[in-house]
Structures are given as structure tokens and as C-alpha cells.
Coordinates of C-alpha atoms in Angstrom, one line a residue:
Chain A
M890 CA 99.6 67.4 95.6
G891 CA 102.8 67.5 93.4
D892 CA 102.5 71.3 93.4
V893 CA 102.6 71.3 97.2
L894 CA 105.2 68.7 98.1
N895 CA 108.2 69.7 96.2
I896 CA 111.7 71.1 96.7
L897 CA 110.4 74.7 97.0
L898 CA 108.5 73.7 100.0
L899 CA 111.7 72.6 101.7
Q900 CA 113.5 75.7 100.6
N901 CA 110.7 77.8 102.1
T902 CA 110.9 75.7 105.3
L903 CA 114.6 76.5 105.7
R904 CA 114.1 80.2 105.0
T905 CA 111.2 80.4 107.5
A906 CA 113.0 78.4 110.1
T907 CA 116.4 80.2 110.2
P908 CA 115.4 83.3 112.2
V909 CA 113.5 81.1 114.6
V910 CA 116.6 78.8 115.0
L911 CA 118.9 81.7 115.8
A912 CA 116.5 83.2 118.3
A913 CA 115.9 79.8 119.9
L914 CA 119.6 79.2 120.3
G915 CA 119.7 82.5 122.2
C916 CA 116.7 81.7 124.2
L917 CA 118.0 78.3 125.3
M918 CA 121.0 79.9 126.9
T919 CA 118.8 81.8 129.4
Q920 CA 116.6 78.7 129.7
H921 CA 119.6 76.7 131.0
V922 CA 120.3 79.3 133.7
N923 CA 116.6 79.0 134.7
I924 CA 115.4 82.4 133.4
T925 CA 112.1 82.4 131.4
N926 CA 113.1 84.9 128.8
I927 CA 110.3 86.1 126.6
G928 CA 112.2 89.3 125.7
I929 CA 113.8 87.7 122.7
E930 CA 111.0 89.0 120.5
G931 CA 112.1 92.6 121.3
M932 CA 115.8 91.8 121.1
M933 CA 115.1 90.4 117.6
L934 CA 113.2 93.4 116.4
T935 CA 115.8 95.8 117.7
G936 CA 118.5 93.8 116.0
A937 CA 116.6 93.8 112.8
F938 CA 116.4 97.6 112.9
F939 CA 120.0 98.3 113.7
A940 CA 121.2 95.8 111.1
V941 CA 119.5 97.9 108.5
L942 CA 120.8 101.1 110.1
G943 CA 124.4 99.9 110.0
S944 CA 124.1 98.5 106.5
Y945 CA 122.5 101.6 105.1
F946 CA 124.9 104.2 106.6
A947 CA 128.1 102.2 106.3
G948 CA 127.2 100.6 102.9
S949 CA 128.2 97.2 104.0
W950 CA 126.5 94.2 105.5
V951 CA 129.4 93.6 107.8
A952 CA 128.6 96.9 109.5
G953 CA 125.0 95.9 109.6
I954 CA 125.8 92.7 111.5
A955 CA 128.2 94.5 113.7
C956 CA 125.7 97.1 114.6
A957 CA 123.1 94.5 115.4
L958 CA 125.5 92.5 117.5
L959 CA 126.5 95.6 119.5
V960 CA 122.8 96.4 120.2
G961 CA 122.3 92.7 121.1
L962 CA 125.1 92.9 123.6
L963 CA 123.7 96.1 125.2
L964 CA 120.2 94.5 125.4
G965 CA 121.7 91.4 126.9
L966 CA 123.4 93.5 129.6
F967 CA 120.3 95.5 130.1
Y968 CA 118.3 92.3 130.7
Y969 CA 121.0 91.0 133.1
V970 CA 121.1 94.2 135.1
F971 CA 117.3 94.3 135.6
V972 CA 116.5 90.6 136.0
I973 CA 119.5 89.3 137.8
K974 CA 121.2 92.2 139.4
F975 CA 118.0 94.1 140.5
K976 CA 116.0 90.8 140.7
S977 CA 113.0 92.2 138.9
D978 CA 110.4 89.8 137.6
E979 CA 111.8 88.2 134.4
F980 CA 108.4 88.1 132.8
I981 CA 107.6 91.7 133.4
I982 CA 111.0 92.8 132.1
G983 CA 110.6 90.6 129.1
V984 CA 107.2 92.1 128.2
A985 CA 108.6 95.6 128.9
L986 CA 111.5 94.9 126.6
N987 CA 109.2 93.8 123.8
I988 CA 106.9 96.8 124.1
F989 CA 110.0 99.1 124.4
A990 CA 111.5 97.6 121.2
G991 CA 108.3 98.1 119.3
G992 CA 108.1 101.8 120.3
L993 CA 111.9 102.5 119.9
T994 CA 112.1 101.1 116.4
V995 CA 109.1 103.0 115.2
F996 CA 110.4 106.2 116.8
L997 CA 113.9 105.8 115.3
L998 CA 112.4 104.8 111.9
R999 CA 110.5 108.1 111.8
N1000 CA 113.3 110.3 113.1
I1001 CA 116.3 108.8 111.3
F1002 CA 114.8 107.8 108.0
D1003 CA 111.7 110.0 108.1
V1004 CA 109.4 107.2 106.9
K1005 CA 106.5 105.5 108.6
G1006 CA 105.8 101.8 108.6
S1007 CA 108.7 100.5 106.6
F1008 CA 112.1 101.4 105.2
S1009 CA 113.5 99.9 102.1
D1010 CA 116.2 101.5 100.0
P1011 CA 118.7 100.3 97.4
A1012 CA 121.5 101.6 99.7
I1013 CA 120.8 98.8 102.2
V1014 CA 123.3 96.1 101.4
P1015 CA 121.9 92.6 101.9
L1016 CA 123.8 89.6 103.2
P1017 CA 125.6 87.7 100.5
T1018 CA 124.3 84.4 99.3
V1019 CA 126.7 81.5 99.4
E1020 CA 127.1 79.1 96.5
I1021 CA 128.8 75.9 97.5
P1022 CA 130.8 74.5 94.6
L1023 CA 130.2 70.8 93.7
I1024 CA 127.2 70.5 96.1
K1025 CA 125.2 73.0 94.2
D1026 CA 125.2 70.7 91.1
I1027 CA 123.6 67.8 93.0
P1028 CA 119.9 67.6 92.2
V1029 CA 117.4 68.1 95.1
I1030 CA 120.2 68.6 97.7
G1031 CA 122.0 71.2 95.7
P1032 CA 119.3 73.9 95.6
L1033 CA 118.6 73.2 99.3
L1034 CA 122.1 73.4 100.7
S1035 CA 123.5 75.9 98.3
G1036 CA 122.6 79.5 97.5
N1037 CA 121.3 80.4 100.9
T1038 CA 122.2 83.6 102.6
L1039 CA 125.2 83.7 105.0
L1040 CA 123.4 83.5 108.3
V1041 CA 121.5 80.4 107.3
Y1042 CA 124.9 78.6 107.3
V1043 CA 125.9 80.3 110.5
S1044 CA 122.7 79.1 112.1
W1045 CA 123.5 75.5 111.0
L1046 CA 127.0 75.8 112.3
L1047 CA 125.9 77.3 115.6
V1048 CA 123.6 74.3 116.4
P1049 CA 126.5 71.9 117.1
V1050 CA 128.7 74.6 118.5
C1051 CA 126.0 75.5 121.1
W1052 CA 125.5 71.9 121.8
A1053 CA 129.2 71.3 122.4
F1054 CA 129.4 74.5 124.5
I1055 CA 126.5 73.6 126.8
Y1056 CA 127.1 69.8 127.3
K1057 CA 130.8 69.3 126.6
T1058 CA 132.7 72.3 128.1
P1059 CA 133.3 73.2 131.7
M1060 CA 131.9 76.6 131.1
G1061 CA 128.7 75.0 129.7
F1062 CA 128.6 72.8 132.8
H1063 CA 128.8 75.8 135.1
L1064 CA 126.2 77.6 133.0
R1065 CA 123.7 74.7 133.5
A1066 CA 124.7 74.4 137.2
S1067 CA 123.9 78.1 137.8
G1068 CA 120.3 77.3 136.7
E1069 CA 119.8 73.9 138.2
Y1070 CA 121.7 74.1 141.5
P1071 CA 123.3 77.5 142.0
D1072 CA 124.4 76.7 145.6
A1073 CA 126.6 73.9 144.3
L1074 CA 128.3 76.3 141.9
T1075 CA 128.9 78.8 144.7
A1076 CA 130.3 76.0 146.8
A1077 CA 132.7 75.2 144.0
G1078 CA 133.9 78.7 144.1
R1079 CA 132.2 80.0 141.0
S1080 CA 129.7 82.8 140.7
P1081 CA 126.3 81.8 139.4
E1082 CA 125.6 85.4 138.7
R1083 CA 128.4 85.6 136.3
M1084 CA 127.2 82.6 134.4
K1085 CA 123.7 84.2 134.2
C1086 CA 125.3 87.3 132.8
L1087 CA 127.0 85.3 130.2
A1088 CA 123.8 83.5 129.2
S1089 CA 121.9 86.8 129.0
V1090 CA 124.5 88.4 126.8
L1091 CA 124.7 85.4 124.5
C1092 CA 120.9 85.5 124.3
G1093 CA 121.0 89.1 123.3
L1094 CA 123.7 88.5 120.6
L1095 CA 122.0 85.5 119.0
S1096 CA 118.5 87.2 119.1
A1097 CA 119.9 90.3 117.4
L1098 CA 121.6 88.1 114.8
A1099 CA 118.2 86.5 114.2
G1100 CA 116.8 90.0 113.6
A1101 CA 119.7 90.9 111.3
H1102 CA 118.9 87.8 109.3
L1103 CA 115.2 88.9 109.0
S1104 CA 116.0 92.4 107.8
L1105 CA 119.2 91.8 105.7
G1106 CA 119.0 88.1 104.7
Y1107 CA 115.4 87.1 104.4
L1108 CA 114.2 90.6 103.2
T1109 CA 116.2 93.7 102.5
M1110 CA 114.1 96.2 104.5
F1111 CA 112.9 97.1 107.9
S1112 CA 109.2 97.0 108.6
E1113 CA 107.4 97.8 111.8
N1114 CA 107.0 94.8 114.1
M1115 CA 108.7 92.6 111.5
S1116 CA 109.7 90.0 114.1
A1117 CA 106.0 89.1 114.0
S1118 CA 105.9 86.8 117.1
R1119 CA 108.9 84.7 115.9
G1120 CA 110.4 85.3 119.3
Y1121 CA 107.5 83.5 121.0
V1122 CA 107.7 80.7 118.6
A1123 CA 111.4 80.3 119.3
F1124 CA 110.6 80.2 123.0
A1125 CA 108.1 77.4 122.3
C1126 CA 110.7 75.5 120.3
V1127 CA 113.2 75.7 123.2
I1128 CA 110.6 74.3 125.6
F1129 CA 109.7 71.6 123.0
G1130 CA 113.4 70.7 122.5
R1131 CA 114.1 70.9 126.2
G1132 CA 116.9 73.3 125.6
N1133 CA 118.9 70.8 123.6
P1134 CA 120.2 72.6 120.5
P1135 CA 119.7 69.8 117.9
K1136 CA 116.2 69.1 119.2
V1137 CA 115.4 72.8 119.2
F1138 CA 116.6 73.0 115.7
L1139 CA 114.3 70.2 114.6
A1140 CA 111.4 72.0 116.4
A1141 CA 112.1 75.2 114.5
L1142 CA 112.3 73.3 111.2
L1143 CA 108.9 71.7 112.0
F1144 CA 107.5 75.1 112.6
G1145 CA 108.9 76.4 109.3
F1146 CA 107.6 73.4 107.5
I1147 CA 104.1 73.9 108.8
E1148 CA 104.1 77.6 107.9
A1149 CA 105.4 76.8 104.4
L1150 CA 102.9 74.1 104.0
G1151 CA 100.1 76.4 105.2
L1152 CA 100.8 78.8 102.4
R1153 CA 100.5 76.1 99.8
M1154 CA 97.4 74.4 101.2
Q1155 CA 95.2 77.4 100.4
K1156 CA 93.9 75.6 97.4
Y1157 CA 92.5 72.9 99.6
M1158 CA 91.3 74.8 102.6
P1159 CA 90.4 78.4 103.6
S1160 CA 93.4 80.8 104.1
D1161 CA 92.2 81.7 107.6
L1162 CA 92.7 78.1 108.7
T1163 CA 96.1 77.8 107.0
A1164 CA 97.3 81.0 108.6
M1165 CA 96.5 79.4 112.0
A1166 CA 98.4 76.2 111.4
P1167 CA 101.8 77.2 112.9
Y1168 CA 100.1 78.2 116.1
V1169 CA 97.9 75.2 116.3
V1170 CA 101.1 73.1 115.9
T1171 CA 102.7 75.0 118.7
V1172 CA 99.9 74.2 121.1
V1173 CA 100.0 70.5 120.0
M1174 CA 103.7 70.5 120.6
M1175 CA 103.3 71.9 124.1
V1176 CA 100.8 69.2 124.9
A1177 CA 103.1 66.5 123.5
V1178 CA 105.9 67.8 125.8
V1179 CA 103.7 67.6 128.9
L1180 CA 102.5 64.1 128.0
M1181 CA 106.0 62.9 127.2
E1182 CA 107.3 64.2 130.5
R1183 CA 104.5 62.6 132.4
R1184 CA 105.2 59.2 130.8
K1185 CA 108.9 59.6 131.6
R1186 CA 108.1 60.3 135.2
R1187 CA 105.9 57.2 135.4
H1188 CA 108.7 55.1 134.1
A1189 CA 111.1 56.5 136.6
A1190 CA 108.7 55.6 139.4
Chain B
M390 CA 69.1 155.7 128.6
K391 CA 72.9 155.9 128.6
K392 CA 73.0 152.5 130.3
I393 CA 70.7 150.9 127.7
L394 CA 72.8 152.4 124.9
S395 CA 76.0 151.1 126.2
L396 CA 74.4 147.7 126.8
L397 CA 73.2 147.6 123.2
L398 CA 76.7 148.6 122.0
C399 CA 78.2 145.8 124.0
L400 CA 75.6 143.4 122.5
A401 CA 76.4 144.6 119.0
M402 CA 80.1 144.1 119.6
L403 CA 79.6 140.6 120.9
L404 CA 77.4 139.8 117.9
T405 CA 80.0 141.0 115.4
L406 CA 82.6 139.0 117.3
G407 CA 80.5 135.9 117.0
L408 CA 79.8 136.5 113.4
T409 CA 83.4 136.9 112.4
A410 CA 84.3 133.7 114.3
M411 CA 81.6 131.9 112.3
G412 CA 82.8 133.4 109.1
Q413 CA 86.3 132.1 109.7
A414 CA 85.0 128.6 110.3
E415 CA 83.1 128.7 107.0
D416 CA 85.8 130.0 104.7
G417 CA 87.9 126.9 105.4
G418 CA 90.7 128.5 107.2
E419 CA 89.9 126.6 110.3
L420 CA 88.3 123.4 109.0
R421 CA 89.6 120.6 111.0
V422 CA 90.0 117.3 109.3
S423 CA 90.9 114.1 111.0
L424 CA 92.1 111.0 109.2
C425 CA 91.5 107.7 111.0
I426 CA 93.7 105.0 109.7
A427 CA 92.8 101.4 110.6
E428 CA 96.3 100.1 110.4
T429 CA 99.5 102.1 110.1
L430 CA 100.9 104.6 107.6
G431 CA 103.9 103.5 105.6
D432 CA 102.3 101.0 103.3
L433 CA 103.4 103.1 100.4
G434 CA 99.9 102.6 99.0
F435 CA 96.4 102.8 100.3
Y436 CA 96.8 104.6 103.6
D437 CA 99.7 106.8 102.5
S438 CA 97.6 107.9 99.5
A439 CA 94.8 109.1 101.9
N440 CA 97.4 110.9 103.9
E441 CA 98.7 112.7 100.8
G442 CA 95.2 113.9 100.0
L443 CA 95.1 115.4 103.5
K444 CA 98.5 117.1 103.0
R445 CA 97.3 118.7 99.8
L446 CA 94.2 120.0 101.6
E447 CA 96.4 121.5 104.2
A448 CA 98.6 123.2 101.6
D449 CA 95.7 124.4 99.3
Y450 CA 93.0 125.3 101.8
G451 CA 94.8 125.6 105.1
V452 CA 92.7 122.9 106.7
I453 CA 94.1 121.7 110.0
G454 CA 94.7 118.1 109.6
S455 CA 95.5 115.3 112.1
V456 CA 96.0 111.6 111.7
V457 CA 95.1 108.8 114.1
E458 CA 96.6 105.4 113.4
C459 CA 94.7 102.5 115.0
K460 CA 97.5 100.0 114.3
S461 CA 95.0 97.2 113.7
D462 CA 93.9 97.5 117.4
A463 CA 90.2 96.6 117.2
S464 CA 89.5 98.3 120.5
M465 CA 90.7 101.6 119.0
Y466 CA 88.4 101.8 116.0
Q467 CA 85.4 103.3 117.8
V468 CA 87.4 105.4 120.3
A469 CA 89.4 106.9 117.5
L470 CA 86.3 107.9 115.7
V471 CA 84.7 109.5 118.7
E472 CA 87.9 111.4 119.6
A473 CA 88.4 112.6 116.0
A474 CA 84.7 113.7 115.8
E475 CA 85.0 115.7 119.0
Q476 CA 88.1 117.5 117.7
S477 CA 87.2 118.1 114.1
D478 CA 84.6 119.1 111.6
V479 CA 85.3 116.3 109.1
V480 CA 86.4 112.8 109.9
V481 CA 87.7 110.6 107.2
A482 CA 87.7 106.9 108.1
V483 CA 90.0 104.8 106.0
G484 CA 89.5 101.1 106.1
W485 CA 86.6 98.6 106.2
Q486 CA 87.5 98.1 109.9
F487 CA 85.5 101.3 110.8
W488 CA 82.2 99.8 109.6
D489 CA 80.8 99.0 113.0
G490 CA 82.3 102.0 114.7
L491 CA 80.8 104.4 112.1
T492 CA 77.4 102.7 112.5
A493 CA 77.5 103.5 116.2
V494 CA 79.2 106.9 116.2
V495 CA 77.7 108.7 113.2
P496 CA 74.1 109.1 114.5
E497 CA 75.5 110.4 117.8
M498 CA 77.6 113.2 116.2
P499 CA 75.2 115.0 113.9
D500 CA 77.4 118.1 113.7
T501 CA 80.4 116.2 112.3
K502 CA 80.7 115.1 108.7
F503 CA 82.1 111.6 108.1
I504 CA 83.6 110.2 105.0
F505 CA 84.0 106.4 104.8
V506 CA 86.7 105.3 102.4
D507 CA 86.6 102.0 100.6
N508 CA 83.2 100.7 101.7
G509 CA 79.6 101.7 101.1
L510 CA 77.6 102.3 104.2
D511 CA 74.2 103.9 103.8
G512 CA 71.2 104.5 106.0
V513 CA 73.3 105.5 108.9
G514 CA 72.9 109.3 108.7
D515 CA 72.9 112.3 106.5
N516 CA 76.4 113.3 107.8
L517 CA 78.0 110.2 106.4
M518 CA 79.2 109.8 102.8
S519 CA 80.9 106.7 101.6
I520 CA 83.4 106.4 98.7
T521 CA 84.0 103.1 97.0
Y522 CA 86.3 102.5 94.1
A523 CA 85.9 100.4 90.9
E524 CA 89.2 98.6 91.6
N525 CA 87.8 95.8 89.5
E526 CA 87.9 98.1 86.4
G527 CA 91.5 99.3 87.2
S528 CA 92.6 95.7 87.8
F529 CA 91.2 94.7 84.5
L530 CA 93.7 97.0 82.9
A531 CA 96.5 95.7 85.2
G532 CA 95.6 92.1 84.2
Y533 CA 95.7 93.0 80.6
V534 CA 99.2 94.5 80.8
A535 CA 100.4 91.7 83.0
M536 CA 99.3 89.0 80.6
K537 CA 100.8 90.9 77.6
L538 CA 104.2 91.0 79.3
A539 CA 104.0 87.4 80.6
Q540 CA 106.0 85.3 78.1
S541 CA 104.9 82.2 79.9
G542 CA 101.3 83.1 79.6
V543 CA 100.9 82.6 83.3
V544 CA 100.2 85.4 85.8
G545 CA 99.4 85.4 89.5
V546 CA 97.9 87.6 92.2
I547 CA 98.4 87.9 95.9
G548 CA 95.7 89.2 98.2
G549 CA 95.9 90.5 101.7
E550 CA 92.9 88.6 102.7
N551 CA 90.0 86.6 101.3
S552 CA 87.4 89.4 101.4
D553 CA 85.0 91.0 99.0
T554 CA 87.1 94.1 98.5
I555 CA 90.3 92.2 97.7
N556 CA 88.4 89.7 95.5
N557 CA 87.1 92.7 93.6
F558 CA 90.7 93.3 92.5
V559 CA 91.2 89.6 91.7
V560 CA 88.1 89.1 89.5
G561 CA 88.9 92.2 87.4
Y562 CA 92.5 91.2 87.1
K563 CA 91.6 87.7 86.0
Q564 CA 89.1 89.0 83.4
G565 CA 91.6 91.5 82.0
A566 CA 94.3 88.9 81.8
L567 CA 92.1 86.4 79.9
Y568 CA 90.9 89.2 77.7
A569 CA 94.5 89.8 76.6
N570 CA 95.1 86.1 76.1
P571 CA 92.2 83.7 76.4
E572 CA 94.7 80.8 76.3
G573 CA 96.6 82.2 79.2
T574 CA 96.5 81.0 82.8
V575 CA 95.7 83.0 85.9
L576 CA 96.9 81.1 88.9
D577 CA 94.7 80.8 92.0
P578 CA 95.2 83.8 94.2
V579 CA 97.3 83.3 97.4
Y580 CA 96.1 85.2 100.4
T581 CA 98.6 86.2 103.1
D582 CA 96.0 87.1 105.7
D583 CA 98.2 89.9 106.7
Y584 CA 98.6 93.4 105.2
E585 CA 101.7 94.2 107.1
A586 CA 104.0 91.2 106.6
P587 CA 106.5 91.6 103.7
D588 CA 108.1 88.2 104.6
K589 CA 104.8 86.4 104.0
G590 CA 104.4 88.4 100.8
K591 CA 107.8 87.3 99.6
E592 CA 107.1 83.6 100.3
A593 CA 103.7 83.8 98.6
A594 CA 105.2 85.4 95.5
L595 CA 108.0 82.9 95.3
S596 CA 105.5 80.1 95.3
L597 CA 103.6 81.8 92.4
Y598 CA 106.8 82.4 90.4
S599 CA 107.8 78.8 90.9
Q600 CA 104.4 77.7 89.4
G601 CA 105.4 79.5 86.2
A602 CA 104.0 83.0 86.8
D603 CA 105.9 85.8 85.0
V604 CA 104.0 88.6 86.6
V605 CA 102.5 88.8 90.1
Y606 CA 100.0 91.4 91.1
A607 CA 100.4 92.4 94.8
V608 CA 97.1 93.4 96.4
A609 CA 98.2 93.3 100.0
G610 CA 99.4 96.7 101.3
K611 CA 102.8 96.6 102.9
T612 CA 102.9 92.8 102.4
G613 CA 103.3 93.7 98.7
L614 CA 106.8 95.1 99.4
G615 CA 108.0 91.5 99.9
V616 CA 106.5 90.6 96.5
F617 CA 108.7 93.1 94.8
E618 CA 111.7 91.6 96.6
A619 CA 110.8 88.2 95.3
A620 CA 110.4 89.5 91.8
Q621 CA 113.8 91.1 92.0
E622 CA 115.4 87.8 93.2
Q623 CA 113.7 85.7 90.5
G624 CA 114.1 88.2 87.7
K625 CA 110.4 88.4 87.1
Y626 CA 107.8 91.2 87.1
A627 CA 105.3 92.5 89.6
V628 CA 102.3 94.9 89.5
G629 CA 101.9 97.5 92.3
V630 CA 98.7 98.6 93.9
D631 CA 96.8 101.7 95.2
S632 CA 99.6 104.3 94.7
D633 CA 102.0 104.6 91.7
Q634 CA 104.5 102.2 93.3
K635 CA 106.9 101.9 90.4
Y636 CA 109.5 104.1 92.1
I637 CA 110.0 101.4 94.8
N638 CA 111.7 99.2 92.3
P639 CA 111.4 100.4 88.6
D640 CA 113.2 97.3 87.3
V641 CA 110.5 94.8 88.4
I642 CA 107.3 96.8 88.8
I643 CA 105.8 97.2 85.4
C644 CA 102.9 99.3 86.4
S645 CA 100.6 100.0 89.3
M646 CA 96.8 99.8 89.6
L647 CA 96.0 103.3 90.9
K648 CA 93.3 103.8 93.4
R649 CA 93.6 107.5 94.1
V650 CA 92.2 107.5 97.6
G651 CA 93.9 110.8 98.4
D652 CA 92.4 112.5 95.3
S653 CA 88.9 111.3 96.1
V654 CA 89.1 112.6 99.7
Y655 CA 90.6 115.9 98.4
D656 CA 87.7 116.2 95.9
V657 CA 85.0 115.6 98.5
I658 CA 86.4 118.0 101.0
S659 CA 87.3 120.8 98.5
N660 CA 83.7 120.6 97.2
Y661 CA 82.5 121.0 100.7
L662 CA 84.8 124.0 101.3
E663 CA 84.1 125.8 98.1
D664 CA 80.5 125.1 97.4
S665 CA 79.4 123.8 100.9
V666 CA 78.2 120.7 99.1
F667 CA 78.4 117.5 101.1
E668 CA 76.4 114.6 99.7
G669 CA 75.7 112.9 103.0
G670 CA 73.8 109.6 103.0
T671 CA 75.2 108.6 99.6
I672 CA 77.7 106.2 98.3
W673 CA 80.0 107.5 95.6
N674 CA 81.4 104.8 93.4
A675 CA 84.6 106.2 91.9
D676 CA 84.7 104.3 88.6
M677 CA 86.9 104.5 85.5
S678 CA 85.1 107.6 84.3
S679 CA 86.0 109.5 87.5
G680 CA 89.7 109.1 86.6
L681 CA 90.3 107.9 90.2
V682 CA 91.2 104.3 89.1
G683 CA 93.6 103.4 86.4
L684 CA 97.2 102.5 85.7
G685 CA 100.4 104.3 86.6
Y686 CA 103.7 103.8 85.0
G687 CA 106.0 105.9 87.2
D688 CA 107.8 108.7 85.3
D689 CA 110.1 108.9 82.3
T690 CA 113.3 108.6 84.3
M691 CA 112.3 105.0 85.2
T692 CA 112.8 101.9 83.1
Q693 CA 109.6 101.3 81.1
Q694 CA 108.7 97.7 80.4
V695 CA 105.3 98.7 79.0
S696 CA 105.6 99.9 75.4
D697 CA 103.8 103.0 74.2
E698 CA 101.6 100.9 71.9
L699 CA 100.5 98.8 74.8
K700 CA 99.8 101.9 76.8
A701 CA 97.6 103.2 74.0
E702 CA 95.8 99.8 74.0
V703 CA 95.2 100.3 77.7
D704 CA 93.8 103.7 77.1
A705 CA 91.4 102.3 74.4
L706 CA 90.3 99.6 76.8
A707 CA 89.6 102.2 79.5
E708 CA 87.4 104.1 77.0
K709 CA 85.5 100.9 76.3
I710 CA 85.0 100.3 80.0
I711 CA 83.7 103.9 80.4
A712 CA 81.4 103.4 77.4
G713 CA 80.1 100.2 78.9
E714 CA 81.3 98.1 76.0
I715 CA 83.3 96.0 78.4
V716 CA 81.5 95.1 81.6
V717 CA 84.0 94.1 84.3
E718 CA 82.8 91.6 86.9
S719 CA 82.5 92.7 90.5
T720 CA 82.2 91.1 93.9
R721 CA 80.6 94.1 95.5

């Protein structure tokens, strides 16, 4: 088992978890304003594409990130306009967004880069990796904490930032109120709609950032449908962590760990089973949440 | 009398019209060929190779080609075949996924010729020809080169799924590697269960490199693109598959195991066009002697990790395989 349980497993866990963490942070914003947003999958995919587009044409990863964020902003506004302004069904709009993102990226891939399926080119500038002096020399912790790509650290930083924003600032309080009890917010002279708009835009930005990490950090290419259901996993993590950023972060790590473990367990069980592992864990997690909630309710009674 | 004469004339004119139309269909100018792809184009390998074959047919014979991508949608496989068969004279089905669809559709469409690529299906109809490839023989050479370049004496392989076709690559590779160095180690293959996920390919390759592999053979379609990224990151080597993939990253891809799907499709259809020969009901195994499997090293402008001596050794080994002096294991 020594070849399975080692430092590389943990490195793999971090790499796999990061895009999910970023997307989940976006998703929990809309979750707090009481919108069930499954459109993050599509936001992620579009973000991944435009990050590559920006990086390729401008020759810099900064432009890639900027491009992704801009598109994330637009998608967030789009989601706000349809779901909150026009009061369409959030689920339908989410699904539509995902299908639209899949079609749009394929269309643009073929028309802008004249390739099918995937686009990789030396001209795409990847995100830089960050070596932390001193820490990188510590055994075990060094290779884990140092030498990751930029957005990995950004995602770690964003977890406490989001937590503080949601639970410790007046604006975070209003954000939650607009989901839990919008009438109270209106009575206090604040517009719930504006808070929902903010949540929607933040969700778009963070999901696009998750996509940028996929296409510029994790890999240096764009591939059709490369978000590969990570948006849904992120959503599951948000439900599991009940919208609390540190808990959501742990849920994402657990998912990353199971996927990394699955890859390494092939020696001991068939690969079809190991490929299923992350999704089995998702279902188990969901059941656990329901059971925990039920117990809590019983205690309250 | 005049009436009969004019009627006869009309009939003759109609006949000649009909005959010229038939003539056109036969001389290839209007042969319609549909390519049914089980997943999507853009894998820079297997499917794209088939598509290149079609493009060459369009250029050389003026066939009217069309491509249907099923995008791994299982409900599409049969529908795509039926639609393609209705619209064209020859249907090329690329991917094992069409097995059931062909079994059902081929007998219903006796006027359409079907070519099944990568799997052998017989007893279905005289209008179906299957092409299989001796990927085990090509992979033998790939394994030989990989082991020769692996200073650690350890090599690895990544498969798209745990299936007979993929394992046919794996057994050949393993045998070739151990032929080069009986003391060497071929790590257990890692299967990604996905041909379209470069991220999984990268993780799988990183795990193999961390176990000491110096060279990893990517037998996983688009997933393999992630393997090349991992090789770049780790400063190790990789072997490409299906097409000559060296151009994707000449610094890390030492060679590619060629499976010239496009050429085989081209050969079959050009034979049909030129000599009206279509060997329906048969399975053609394109082995080393056909020249359709082997190794590719990119072109001279690219960094060459494989020395000329080693290339000559590879050619000698290929001769031995053709002569039957080396028998490569197979899972088929």
C-alpha cells in the first residue's frame, strides 16, 4: 500500500480539488441567496475557453485570467437577468446555460482556432507556479504547499475571505437575508434583488476562475467539455458543507482525495469501479447530510 | 408510324440519359462516403487519421465526403449509421461502439457498402468489410524503443479503458520492452476509463512517472494529450499513438505507434473505385507487412531522441515480425 498512500496522493488531491473549490465558492454565493444554481458547470467551461483565448492572443496569463473574469461577469449578469429579473425557472436556465456553453465553446473552437476537439499550442502561456522560500525545503509539507500554480493559492486565500464576507460583514449579512428572509431586508430599506445580483455576479466570476485554472493551471490546453461535471460536484460540495466555505473546502478535498485514490487503486480493483468512486462518495455524502439534518431536528425538538 | 417513331426516339433518349447517370456514379465522381465517428474529431490520433483518409479520397477521386460525430452518445450510433447509409454509397464506421448498430443496419441496407474500422465483425452481410490492425506488433516496436531510452529501466503505459483492443497495445508494448531489456520493468497499465479527458491522463502519467517510469506510452486518444503535458512537466518521455503525434511536443514525444487508419480506409475505397473490388464479408487484419502499423518519428526539423542506429534496429525487428521470427502476443 506504500505505493498508494504517499505524498503524491496528497499532491494529486490538491490539484484535483482546486477547480472544484473555486467553483464551489461561487456556487455557495447563489446558494445563500436561495438560488439553486446548476449553471456553474457551463460558466466554468466558458471561463476555461476564454482563459485560453486571452492567454493565446495576448501572450500573457494575466490577459487569460482577465478574459475569463470578463466572461464570468457577463455570464453572472446573464444569469441574474433571466433568473431574478425575468423570474424564469433557475433550474431550466442553469441547464440551458450548460448546454449553451458546450455548444458555444465548440463553435468558437472551430471558428477561431480551426481545430476540433482540443486546442493546445506553445503560444498559450500557462499560470506561473509559485515556489515559497523556506517552506519548500521542509520535507512532506514543502512539496505539498510549495510549487503549486497561482490559482491554487488564490483558492486557499479565498476560503477565509469568503467566510469572512458571508458571516462577518454587513454586506454578507444582507446577502444571506435576501435568501432567508427577503421581506425583512426590504423592510430594512435594502433591495434583495441587488444582493441576488451581487451573488450571481460573484458566482460567475469564481466559476470562470475555476475554468481558467483548469485550462491554464491544471493543463495548458482547452478540450471540449473539459469541465467534465466538476460543476455538479462543486454543487454537491456546497450542499454537503451547508454553504460554509471551510466546510465546503473540506468536502472538495474529500472529493479530490477519492478521485486521486481511485486512480491508484486500480491494482487492487477493476478500473470501472475506481472511476465510479467519486460519484459514489457524492451520493453517500448527500445521504449523510440528510441524516445529520434529521438528527439535528430531533435534538431541537 | 410517326407517333411510334417519336415514342421510340423519346425512349432512346431516356435510356441514354439513364445510362450516362449510371456511368457517372460508377466512375467515382459521385461516390458518396460517410464517416461515422463514435466520439468526436480532434483527438489528433485515431479519428482524425480516419478523417484525413477521407480528405485524401475527396482530393484524389472527387468523392463526396461527410462526417457524422456521435459524441459518445449511445443513442446516436444506430441512427447515424442509418442516416449515413441512406445518403451515401459507402459508410465507414470508426469505433467499436458501432458493433451492435452495424449488426442491425447492415442486412437492412444491402445496396450500401459498410467498412467497420478497428473491429472484426463477420457473418453479418456481404456488404460489410472489417479492418483490424496489428497494434500489438506496432506496440512491440514502441516498447522496444521506450525501454532503450529508459535509463531507469522502467516504462509505463496508459490505456483509455480496460478492453481487448487497448490491451492488444499493452501486451505488445510489454513484450517489446522486455525484449529490449529482460531485466527491465513494465509497470502495470493505468486505465483512465475516458478517451476524452486530458486531466485524467495527466494525473495517471504523473503517478507512473513517480513510480520511476522514464517513458510512458499513451494509448488513450485525447486523454493522451495530458500525458504529454505530464512528461513535459517531469522532464520525462512519452510515446504517442495512432497518428504521428511527435509534432504536438517534439521535446518529449520520442516516437508514435502509427495505426494508419486513414490509409487503410483510403486503400479499401480506392480499390473499390478503380477495380470495383470490395471484399465484403471479410476481415482484413492490417499487420506489419501491410505497412499500416509501425513507428513514426516526426520529421527532421524536430528534435530526435531516437538515434539512427536504434531506428535501424527497429526496422530489423519489423522484418523479423513480418518473417514470423518474432511472434507478438495478442488479445484479439
